[in-house]
Coordinates of C-alpha atoms and ligand atoms in Angstrom, one line a residue:
M1058 CA 0.0 0.0 0.1
A1059 CA 1.5 3.4 -1.0
A1060 CA 2.1 5.9 1.9
S1061 CA -0.4 8.3 0.2
S1062 CA -3.2 5.8 0.7
D1063 CA -6.2 6.1 2.9
E1064 CA -4.8 4.9 6.4
L1065 CA -5.9 4.7 10.0
L1066 CA -3.0 5.5 12.1
F1067 CA -2.0 5.6 15.8
A1068 CA 0.9 7.4 17.7
P1069 CA 1.5 7.8 21.2
L1070 CA 3.0 11.1 22.1
G1071 CA 3.2 10.2 25.9
G1072 CA 2.5 7.2 28.6
V1073 CA 4.1 4.4 26.4
G1074 CA 7.1 3.1 28.2
E1075 CA 6.3 5.3 31.3
I1076 CA 3.6 5.8 33.7
G1077 CA 1.8 9.1 33.5
M1078 CA 1.7 11.7 30.9
N1079 CA -0.9 10.1 28.7
L1080 CA -1.5 11.6 25.1
S1081 CA -2.5 9.4 22.2
I1082 CA -3.3 10.4 18.6
Y1083 CA -5.4 8.8 15.9
G1084 CA -5.0 9.8 12.3
L1085 CA -7.5 9.1 9.5
G1086 CA -7.2 9.7 5.7
R1087 CA -4.5 10.3 3.1
E1088 CA -1.5 12.0 4.0
N1089 CA -2.5 15.4 2.5
A1090 CA -5.9 15.3 4.0
R1091 CA -5.2 13.5 7.3
K1092 CA -7.2 14.2 10.4
W1093 CA -6.1 13.8 13.9
L1094 CA -8.0 12.8 16.9
A1095 CA -6.2 13.3 20.3
I1096 CA -7.1 11.3 23.5
D1097 CA -6.0 12.7 26.9
L1098 CA -3.5 15.2 27.8
G1099 CA -1.9 14.3 31.1
V1100 CA 1.1 14.8 33.2
A1101 CA 3.9 12.9 35.0
F1102 CA 5.1 13.9 38.4
A1103 CA 8.9 14.7 38.7
G1104 CA 11.1 12.7 41.1
D1105 CA 14.1 13.8 42.9
D1106 CA 16.1 13.6 39.7
L1107 CA 14.5 16.8 38.6
P1108 CA 15.3 19.2 41.0
G1109 CA 12.9 22.1 41.0
V1110 CA 10.7 20.8 38.3
D1111 CA 7.0 20.3 39.4
L1112 CA 5.5 18.2 36.5
I1113 CA 6.4 16.7 33.5
L1114 CA 4.1 17.3 30.4
P1115 CA 4.2 15.8 26.9
D1116 CA 5.8 18.3 24.3
I1117 CA 3.1 18.8 21.9
G1118 CA 5.1 20.4 19.2
Y1119 CA 3.6 17.9 16.5
L1120 CA 0.3 18.7 17.2
V1121 CA 0.7 22.4 17.4
E1122 CA 2.0 21.9 13.8
Q1123 CA -1.0 19.9 13.0
R1124 CA -3.5 22.1 14.5
R1125 CA -5.5 22.7 11.6
N1126 CA -5.9 18.8 11.1
L1127 CA -6.7 18.3 14.7
V1128 CA -10.4 17.8 15.1
G1129 CA -10.9 17.2 18.7
L1130 CA -9.4 16.0 22.3
V1131 CA -11.5 13.4 24.1
L1132 CA -10.8 13.1 27.8
T1133 CA -11.4 9.4 29.1
H1134 CA -11.3 10.6 32.7
A1135 CA -10.0 13.0 35.4
H1136 CA -6.9 11.5 36.7
E1137 CA -3.9 13.7 36.3
D1138 CA -2.0 11.4 34.3
H1139 CA -4.9 12.0 31.4
F1140 CA -5.9 15.4 32.2
G1141 CA -3.4 17.4 34.1
A1142 CA -1.5 19.0 31.1
I1143 CA -4.8 20.9 29.9
I1144 CA -4.4 24.2 31.7
D1145 CA -1.0 24.6 30.3
L1146 CA -1.1 23.2 27.0
W1147 CA -4.7 24.0 25.6
P1148 CA -3.8 27.3 24.9
R1149 CA -1.5 26.1 22.2
L1150 CA -4.0 23.9 20.2
R1151 CA -7.3 25.6 21.1
V1152 CA -9.1 22.3 20.1
P1153 CA -12.7 21.3 21.1
I1154 CA -12.7 19.0 24.2
Y1155 CA -15.0 16.4 24.8
A1156 CA -15.6 15.1 28.3
T1157 CA -18.2 13.4 30.5
P1158 CA -20.0 15.4 33.2
F1159 CA -18.0 14.5 36.4
T1160 CA -14.6 15.1 34.2
A1161 CA -16.0 18.4 32.9
A1162 CA -17.0 19.6 36.6
L1163 CA -13.6 18.3 38.2
F1164 CA -11.7 20.2 35.5
A1165 CA -13.8 23.4 35.9
A1166 CA -13.2 23.1 39.7
K1167 CA -9.5 22.7 39.1
R1168 CA -9.4 25.6 36.6
L1169 CA -11.1 27.9 39.0
A1170 CA -8.7 27.2 41.9
E1171 CA -5.8 27.9 39.7
P1172 CA -5.3 31.8 39.5
G1173 CA -4.8 33.1 35.9
A1174 CA -5.8 29.9 34.1
P1175 CA -7.4 30.3 30.9
D1176 CA -11.2 30.0 30.1
I1177 CA -11.2 26.5 28.5
P1178 CA -14.5 25.3 27.2
I1179 CA -15.5 21.6 27.3
N1180 CA -18.1 19.9 25.4
E1181 CA -20.0 17.8 27.8
V1182 CA -20.9 14.3 26.4
P1183 CA -23.4 11.8 28.4
L1184 CA -22.0 8.6 29.4
G1185 CA -22.4 5.8 27.0
S1186 CA -23.0 8.3 24.2
R1187 CA -22.1 8.2 20.5
F1188 CA -20.8 11.3 18.7
S1189 CA -19.1 12.4 15.7
I1190 CA -15.7 14.2 15.9
G1191 CA -14.4 15.3 12.5
P1192 CA -14.5 11.8 10.4
F1193 CA -14.2 10.0 13.9
D1194 CA -17.4 8.2 15.0
V1195 CA -16.6 8.0 18.9
E1196 CA -18.8 5.9 21.3
L1197 CA -17.9 5.7 25.1
V1198 CA -18.0 2.7 27.1
S1199 CA -18.3 3.0 30.8
M1200 CA -15.7 1.4 32.6
A1201 CA -14.9 0.7 36.3
H1202 CA -11.9 2.6 37.7
S1203 CA -10.6 4.4 40.9
I1204 CA -12.5 7.6 39.9
P1205 CA -16.0 8.0 38.6
E1206 CA -16.8 8.1 34.9
S1207 CA -13.7 6.3 33.5
N1208 CA -14.6 6.0 29.6
G1209 CA -13.2 3.5 27.1
L1210 CA -13.6 4.8 23.5
I1211 CA -14.7 2.8 20.5
I1212 CA -13.5 4.9 17.7
R1213 CA -15.2 3.5 14.4
T1214 CA -13.6 4.2 10.9
P1215 CA -14.1 3.0 7.5
H1216 CA -11.0 0.6 8.5
G1217 CA -12.8 -0.8 11.4
A1218 CA -13.4 -0.1 15.0
V1219 CA -10.6 0.5 17.7
L1220 CA -11.0 0.2 21.2
H1221 CA -9.2 2.7 23.3
T1222 CA -9.6 1.1 26.7
G1223 CA -8.3 4.2 29.0
D1224 CA -7.9 3.2 32.5
W1225 CA -10.0 0.3 33.7
K1226 CA -10.7 -2.7 35.8
L1227 CA -13.4 -5.5 36.1
D1228 CA -15.2 -4.6 39.4
P1229 CA -18.8 -6.4 39.6
T1230 CA -19.4 -4.3 42.7
P1231 CA -17.8 -0.6 42.5
M1232 CA -18.9 1.4 45.2
I1233 CA -20.3 4.0 42.6
G1234 CA -21.2 4.3 39.0
P1235 CA -21.9 1.3 36.6
P1236 CA -19.4 -1.5 36.3
T1237 CA -17.6 -2.1 33.2
D1238 CA -20.0 -2.5 30.5
E1239 CA -19.6 -5.9 29.4
A1240 CA -22.4 -6.1 27.2
K1241 CA -21.4 -3.1 24.9
L1242 CA -18.0 -4.6 24.8
R1243 CA -19.2 -8.1 23.8
A1244 CA -21.4 -6.3 21.1
L1245 CA -18.2 -4.8 19.8
G1246 CA -16.5 -8.3 19.7
E1247 CA -19.5 -9.6 17.8
A1248 CA -19.6 -6.8 15.4
G1249 CA -15.7 -7.0 14.9
C1250 CA -12.8 -5.2 16.3
L1251 CA -9.8 -4.1 14.5
A1252 CA -7.6 -2.8 17.3
L1253 CA -7.7 -3.1 21.0
V1254 CA -5.4 -0.1 22.5
G1255 CA -5.2 -0.8 26.3
D1256 CA -4.0 -0.3 29.7
S1257 CA -1.1 -2.4 30.7
T1258 CA -0.2 -0.7 34.3
N1259 CA -1.2 -4.4 36.2
A1260 CA -0.3 -6.7 33.3
V1261 CA 2.4 -8.3 35.4
R1262 CA 0.0 -9.2 37.9
D1263 CA -1.9 -12.6 38.1
G1264 CA -5.4 -13.1 38.8
R1265 CA -8.2 -10.5 39.4
S1266 CA -7.9 -7.2 41.5
P1267 CA -10.5 -7.4 44.4
S1268 CA -13.6 -5.2 44.3
E1269 CA -13.9 -1.9 45.9
A1270 CA -16.8 -3.5 48.0
D1271 CA -14.1 -5.9 49.6
V1272 CA -12.2 -2.8 50.5
A1273 CA -15.3 -1.1 51.9
K1274 CA -15.9 -4.2 54.2
V1275 CA -12.5 -4.0 55.6
L1276 CA -12.7 -0.3 56.2
A1277 CA -15.9 -0.8 58.2
E1278 CA -14.4 -3.1 60.4
L1279 CA -11.1 -1.1 61.0
I1280 CA -13.2 2.0 61.4
G1281 CA -15.8 0.3 63.5
N1282 CA -13.2 -1.1 66.0
S1283 CA -10.8 2.1 66.4
P1284 CA -10.6 2.6 70.0
A1285 CA -10.3 6.6 69.5
R1286 CA -9.8 9.0 66.6
V1287 CA -9.3 7.7 63.4
A1288 CA -8.0 9.2 60.1
V1289 CA -8.3 7.7 56.7
T1290 CA -6.0 9.0 53.8
T1291 CA -6.4 8.0 50.2
F1292 CA -6.3 9.6 46.8
A1293 CA -8.5 12.7 46.7
S1294 CA -10.2 11.4 43.4
N1295 CA -11.3 8.2 44.6
V1296 CA -14.8 8.7 45.2
N1297 CA -15.5 5.0 45.7
R1298 CA -13.4 5.1 48.7
I1299 CA -14.7 8.5 50.1
R1300 CA -18.2 6.7 49.8
A1301 CA -16.8 3.7 51.5
V1302 CA -15.3 5.7 54.4
A1303 CA -18.5 7.8 54.8
D1304 CA -20.7 4.7 55.0
A1305 CA -18.2 3.1 57.6
A1306 CA -18.2 6.2 59.5
R1307 CA -22.0 6.3 59.7
A1308 CA -22.3 2.8 60.6
C1309 CA -20.5 3.6 63.8
E1310 CA -21.9 7.0 64.3
R1311 CA -18.7 8.8 63.5
E1312 CA -18.8 12.4 61.9
V1313 CA -16.7 12.8 58.9
V1314 CA -14.4 15.6 58.6
V1315 CA -12.8 16.4 55.2
V1316 CA -9.1 17.7 55.4
G1317 CA -7.3 19.0 52.5
R1318 CA -8.2 21.2 49.7
A1319 CA -8.1 18.5 46.7
M1320 CA -10.3 16.4 48.8
D1321 CA -12.6 19.2 49.5
R1322 CA -12.8 20.0 45.7
V1323 CA -13.4 16.4 44.8
V1324 CA -16.3 16.0 47.4
Q1325 CA -18.1 19.2 46.0
V1326 CA -17.8 18.0 42.4
A1327 CA -18.9 14.4 43.6
R1328 CA -22.1 16.0 45.3
E1329 CA -23.0 18.1 42.3
T1330 CA -22.7 15.3 40.0
G1331 CA -24.7 13.0 42.2
Y1332 CA -22.0 10.6 43.1
L1333 CA -22.5 11.2 46.6
D1334 CA -26.1 11.0 46.7
G1335 CA -27.3 9.8 50.0
V1336 CA -24.3 10.3 51.8
Q1337 CA -24.3 12.2 54.8
D1338 CA -23.1 16.0 55.0
F1339 CA -19.4 16.1 56.0
R1340 CA -18.3 18.5 58.8
S1341 CA -15.9 21.4 58.4
T1342 CA -12.3 21.2 60.1
D1343 CA -13.4 23.6 62.9
A1344 CA -15.8 21.0 64.3
Y1345 CA -13.1 18.2 64.8
G1346 CA -11.9 19.6 68.1
Y1347 CA -15.4 19.5 69.7
L1348 CA -16.3 16.1 68.7
P1349 CA -15.3 13.3 71.2
P1350 CA -12.5 11.0 69.8
D1351 CA -14.9 8.0 69.2
K1352 CA -17.2 10.0 67.3
V1353 CA -14.9 11.5 64.7
L1354 CA -13.0 10.4 61.6
A1355 CA -10.7 12.6 59.7
L1356 CA -10.6 12.0 56.0
C1357 CA -7.3 13.4 54.6
T1358 CA -5.2 14.1 51.7
G1359 CA -1.6 13.3 51.7
S1360 CA -1.5 9.4 51.0
Q1361 CA 1.8 9.9 49.1
G1362 CA 3.6 11.6 52.0
E1363 CA 3.3 15.0 50.4
A1364 CA 4.9 17.5 53.0
R1365 CA 2.0 20.2 52.5
A1366 CA -0.9 17.9 52.5
A1367 CA -3.1 17.3 55.3
L1368 CA -1.8 14.1 56.8
A1369 CA 1.8 15.1 57.0
R1370 CA 0.8 18.4 58.6
I1371 CA -1.2 16.4 61.2
A1372 CA 1.6 14.0 61.8
R1373 CA 3.9 16.9 62.4
D1374 CA 1.4 18.7 64.7
E1375 CA 1.1 21.5 62.5
H1376 CA -2.7 21.6 61.5
P1377 CA -4.5 24.3 63.1
D1378 CA -7.7 22.1 63.7
V1379 CA -6.9 18.5 63.5
T1380 CA -4.7 16.8 65.8
L1381 CA -3.7 13.1 66.4
S1382 CA -2.2 11.5 69.6
R1383 CA -1.4 8.3 71.2
G1384 CA -3.9 5.5 70.6
D1385 CA -5.5 7.1 67.7
R1386 CA -5.4 5.1 64.5
V1387 CA -4.3 6.2 60.7
I1388 CA -5.3 4.0 57.8
F1389 CA -3.6 4.3 54.4
S1390 CA -6.3 3.5 52.1
S1391 CA -3.9 3.9 49.0
R1392 CA -0.8 2.6 47.5
T1393 CA 2.6 4.3 47.7
I1394 CA 3.3 5.4 44.1
P1395 CA 7.0 4.3 43.2
G1396 CA 9.3 7.3 44.0
N1397 CA 7.2 8.3 47.1
E1398 CA 8.4 5.6 49.6
K1399 CA 10.7 7.8 51.5
A1400 CA 8.1 10.6 51.9
V1401 CA 5.2 8.1 53.1
G1402 CA 7.8 6.1 55.1
A1403 CA 8.6 9.7 57.0
V1404 CA 4.8 10.3 57.6
I1405 CA 4.2 6.8 58.9
N1406 CA 7.3 6.9 61.1
G1407 CA 6.4 10.1 62.4
L1408 CA 3.1 8.8 63.5
V1409 CA 4.2 5.7 65.0
T1410 CA 6.8 7.6 67.0
Q1411 CA 3.9 9.4 68.4
G1412 CA 2.2 6.2 69.5
I1413 CA -0.4 6.4 66.9
E1414 CA -1.5 3.0 64.9
V1415 CA -0.8 3.0 61.3
I1416 CA -2.6 0.5 59.0
T1417 CA -1.7 -0.1 55.5
D1418 CA -2.2 -2.3 52.7
R1419 CA 0.7 -4.5 53.4
T1420 CA -1.3 -6.1 56.3
H1421 CA -5.1 -5.3 55.4
L1422 CA -7.2 -5.0 52.1
V1423 CA -7.6 -1.3 52.6
H1424 CA -6.9 -0.4 48.9
V1425 CA -7.3 -2.0 45.4
S1426 CA -5.8 -0.9 42.3
G1427 CA -8.1 0.7 39.6
H1428 CA -6.3 -1.2 36.7
P1429 CA -6.9 -4.8 35.2
R1430 CA -4.7 -7.7 36.2
R1431 CA -4.0 -10.6 33.9
A1432 CA -7.3 -12.4 34.3
E1433 CA -9.4 -9.3 33.6
L1434 CA -7.0 -8.6 30.3
E1435 CA -8.1 -12.1 29.3
D1436 CA -11.5 -11.4 29.8
L1437 CA -11.5 -8.3 27.7
F1438 CA -9.7 -9.8 25.0
S1439 CA -12.3 -12.7 24.9
W1440 CA -15.2 -10.2 24.6
V1441 CA -13.8 -7.8 22.3
K1442 CA -11.7 -10.2 20.1
P1443 CA -9.5 -7.7 18.7
R1444 CA -7.5 -8.4 15.4
I1445 CA -4.7 -6.2 16.8
A1446 CA -3.6 -5.9 20.5
L1447 CA -1.4 -2.6 21.2
P1448 CA -0.3 -2.3 24.8
V1449 CA -0.1 1.3 26.2
H1450 CA -0.3 2.9 29.6
G1451 CA 2.8 1.1 31.0
E1452 CA 6.4 1.1 31.6
A1453 CA 8.5 -1.3 29.4
L1454 CA 8.0 -4.3 31.6
H1455 CA 4.0 -3.6 31.8
L1456 CA 3.9 -3.3 28.0
A1457 CA 5.9 -6.4 27.4
E1458 CA 3.8 -8.9 29.7
H1459 CA 0.5 -7.5 28.1
A1460 CA 1.9 -8.1 24.8
A1461 CA 3.1 -11.8 25.9
L1462 CA -0.4 -12.4 27.1
A1463 CA -2.1 -11.1 23.9
R1464 CA 0.2 -13.3 21.8
R1465 CA -0.6 -16.3 24.2
L1466 CA -4.3 -15.7 23.7
G1467 CA -3.9 -15.9 20.1
I1468 CA -4.6 -12.4 19.1
P1469 CA -3.4 -12.5 15.5
E1470 CA -1.3 -9.2 15.4
V1471 CA 0.4 -7.7 18.4
V1472 CA 2.0 -4.4 18.1
T1473 CA 4.5 -2.8 20.3
C1474 CA 5.5 0.6 20.0
R1475 CA 7.0 3.7 21.9
N1476 CA 6.2 7.3 22.3
G1477 CA 6.6 8.9 19.0
D1478 CA 6.2 5.8 16.9
L1479 CA 3.4 6.0 14.2
V1480 CA 1.8 2.9 13.7
R1481 CA -0.3 1.9 10.7
L1482 CA -3.4 0.1 12.1
A1483 CA -4.7 -0.2 8.7
P1484 CA -4.8 -1.1 5.9
G1485 CA -2.5 -4.3 5.6
K1486 CA -0.4 -5.6 8.4
P1487 CA -0.1 -3.2 11.1
S1488 CA 3.4 -2.1 12.0
V1489 CA 5.3 1.0 12.8
I1490 CA 5.8 2.8 9.7
D1491 CA 7.4 6.3 10.8
E1492 CA 8.2 8.5 13.8
V1493 CA 6.3 11.7 14.8
P1494 CA 8.1 14.3 16.9
E1495 CA 7.8 13.7 20.8
G1496 CA 9.5 14.7 23.9
R1497 CA 8.9 16.4 27.3
L1498 CA 8.3 19.7 28.8
Y1499 CA 8.9 20.5 32.7
K1500 CA 6.8 22.7 34.5
D1501 CA 9.4 24.9 36.2
G1502 CA 7.9 27.6 38.3
R1503 CA 5.4 29.5 36.0
L1504 CA 7.3 28.4 32.9
L1505 CA 7.2 25.4 30.5
I1506 CA 11.0 24.4 29.5
Q1507 CA 12.2 22.1 27.3
A1508 CA 13.4 18.6 28.8
D1509 CA 16.5 18.8 26.8
A1510 CA 17.3 22.6 27.7
R1511 CA 20.5 22.7 30.3
T1512 CA 18.4 24.2 32.9
V1513 CA 17.6 21.3 35.0
A1514 CA 20.9 19.5 34.0
D1515 CA 23.0 22.5 35.6
R1516 CA 20.7 22.4 38.8
R1517 CA 21.3 18.8 39.1
R1518 CA 25.1 19.6 38.7
L1519 CA 24.5 22.3 41.2
G1520 CA 23.5 19.7 43.6
F1521 CA 26.8 18.0 43.7
V1522 CA 29.1 20.5 43.5
G1523 CA 29.3 24.2 44.5
V1524 CA 30.1 27.3 42.6
V1525 CA 33.0 29.7 42.4
C1526 CA 32.6 33.1 41.0
V1527 CA 35.6 35.4 40.4
A1528 CA 35.4 38.8 39.0
F1529 CA 38.0 41.3 38.3
A1530 CA 38.7 44.5 36.1
V1531 CA 41.5 44.8 33.4
D1532 CA 42.8 47.8 31.2
E1533 CA 43.0 47.5 27.6
R1534 CA 46.4 45.6 27.8
G1535 CA 45.2 43.2 30.1
T1536 CA 46.7 44.5 33.4
L1537 CA 44.8 43.8 36.4
V1538 CA 43.4 47.2 37.6
S1539 CA 41.5 45.6 40.7
D1540 CA 42.2 42.6 43.1
P1541 CA 40.0 39.6 41.9
A1542 CA 36.6 39.3 44.1
V1543 CA 36.1 35.6 44.9
E1544 CA 32.8 34.2 46.2
L1545 CA 32.3 30.4 47.0
I1546 CA 28.9 29.0 47.0
G1547 CA 28.5 25.4 48.2
I1548 CA 32.2 24.8 48.5
P1549 CA 34.1 23.6 51.6
E1550 CA 35.7 26.5 53.5
V1551 CA 39.1 25.2 54.0
D1552 CA 40.9 22.1 52.1
G1553 CA 42.6 19.2 54.1
E1554 CA 45.4 21.3 55.0
G1555 CA 43.4 24.0 56.7
E1556 CA 44.0 26.5 53.7
K1557 CA 41.1 28.5 52.8
M1558 CA 39.1 27.9 49.7
D1559 CA 38.6 31.4 48.8
A1560 CA 42.4 32.3 49.1
I1561 CA 43.4 29.3 46.8
A1562 CA 40.9 30.5 44.1
Y1563 CA 42.1 34.1 44.4
D1564 CA 45.8 33.1 44.2
A1565 CA 44.8 30.9 41.1
A1566 CA 43.2 34.0 39.6
L1567 CA 45.9 36.5 40.2
D1568 CA 48.8 34.0 39.2
T1569 CA 47.1 33.2 36.0
V1570 CA 46.3 36.9 34.8
E1571 CA 49.9 37.9 35.6
N1572 CA 51.5 35.1 33.9
L1573 CA 49.4 35.4 30.9
P1574 CA 51.4 35.8 27.5
K1575 CA 50.8 39.4 26.2
P1576 CA 49.0 38.5 23.1
R1577 CA 46.2 36.6 25.2
R1578 CA 45.8 39.5 27.7
R1579 CA 44.0 41.5 25.1
D1580 CA 41.1 39.4 24.7
P1581 CA 39.0 39.4 27.7
E1582 CA 37.2 36.0 26.9
A1583 CA 40.5 34.4 26.7
I1584 CA 41.5 35.8 30.1
A1585 CA 38.1 34.6 31.6
E1586 CA 38.8 30.9 30.3
S1587 CA 42.2 30.7 31.5
V1588 CA 41.2 32.0 34.8
R1589 CA 38.3 29.6 35.0
R1590 CA 40.6 26.6 34.2
A1591 CA 43.0 27.4 36.9
V1592 CA 40.6 28.2 39.6
R1593 CA 38.7 24.9 38.8
A1594 CA 41.9 23.1 38.8
A1595 CA 43.1 24.7 42.2
I1596 CA 40.0 23.8 43.9
A1597 CA 39.8 20.4 42.5
E1598 CA 43.4 19.4 44.0
G1599 CA 42.4 20.5 47.5
W1600 CA 38.8 19.3 47.3
G1601 CA 38.8 16.3 44.8
K1602 CA 35.9 17.7 43.2
K1603 CA 35.6 20.2 40.1
P1604 CA 33.3 23.2 41.2
I1605 CA 31.3 25.2 38.4
C1606 CA 33.3 28.3 38.0
V1607 CA 31.9 31.6 36.6
V1608 CA 34.6 34.4 35.7
Q1609 CA 33.6 38.2 35.0
V1610 CA 36.3 40.2 33.4
V1611 CA 35.4 43.8 32.9
V1612 CA 37.7 46.1 30.7
V1613 CA 38.0 49.5 31.8
Ligands
ZN1055 ZN1 -3.9 6.3 33.8
ZN1056 ZN1 -6.6 6.5 35.8

């Protein structure tokens, strides 16, 4: 098939080979008249290896270039790894956004809470609805997950239908919302499915994940037999869990106090959209101190050990209204996301030191994942019977396990790709046919910077070595007219022999300028470079590490 023929294409621009930052695009039509549909626009969270960086966003340079051909952006659900980049990146695209009511409402609340965020309209579409976006015929499939309204997408094209699963699991008894729409998925399989582009997060795990209802039972027990105060922390967006905690609290006549802004926001949106219908009103934090210990439950943000979130503040005894003490119980109804172990450990140890009992998912079924394990993936493949399996949403290991499982199940074509691969799904044998530009942006303060810019690499270097600044003035002939000024940042004050480092730098600078050959002295840049090398070498001799050295030469 020639490259200019009518094709159905897929390219991940984020989320494949990594956890987070999901962004996928589907392309339809001939190359010179191709339309693109984008799915999700998420962020990833930066670790300690990116000092000063708050968030990682996909580089959407390619989409910006293709803006005229981009017909829409569909959000599968309201987790940050799927919709967290919209406020920062949408202004560069200005593309129509489609989302179901809870996602739209949570997005609106988030936007309002961010000062200066642009006005971003969202086309609200009902759960399970079917609508057209340009040449794409999109139908939503309700999927159970750890947030209300996770939607799979059936994207119907003249080449066949694709199921883009989004994040999902099978849970016959979720606490809220409908279970995964098995009937619709089976019907898709009956009608014929070209490709299943799906969640790989838990493809390494055997069996099935337990139900939210199982977790609710355990929570009810642990909350019911708490001797004194009890605090529960969970992901703010997990409305299933909020409901389970609220029900458990009501059963033992405890009032629920919500602590933390992110949790407050989700509770408000969940009430507006009906997901907490029938759940008792929660109390504000100032009621906490008046309620008897066995009549109160604090529902807190901070399950990942975030230093500024409610639980860490409570653990440090810095919360103005909410306190815990010896004999109280804290339940982590959450999983520690890789990278956050130290922070979570610090909070837990802080609590335990104060004599507070801490319960986690290591000993009790107080959390389940929102992603499918292998038996659930097998069920989905058996219902949908796709011709092509294309694993996404996972690190390399998850993708490989998902692919291996699809092969074992006899899926005719299994395609593995990475961010930036352009996959032709149809016509012909599916394969990676090209690459599209992809990359990462860092949210640094108020700015977005390219990941390959030197900024963060410099900052990382600064974390290991210090800086020497040397400044002096010379006349036109390169003769010193002032003593060098030396400043050290992050460098030990004296070397092993007790000699002061700033004196070492000063002497090295002075010696170098005075001994430079005459022709070199006329060039201030050459002077600066010679001094820089000499000062670095001199400091390194005493220290064993080479500092960053900045030299300013002023010609007067
Ligand atoms: Zn996700
Ligand atoms: Zn999710």
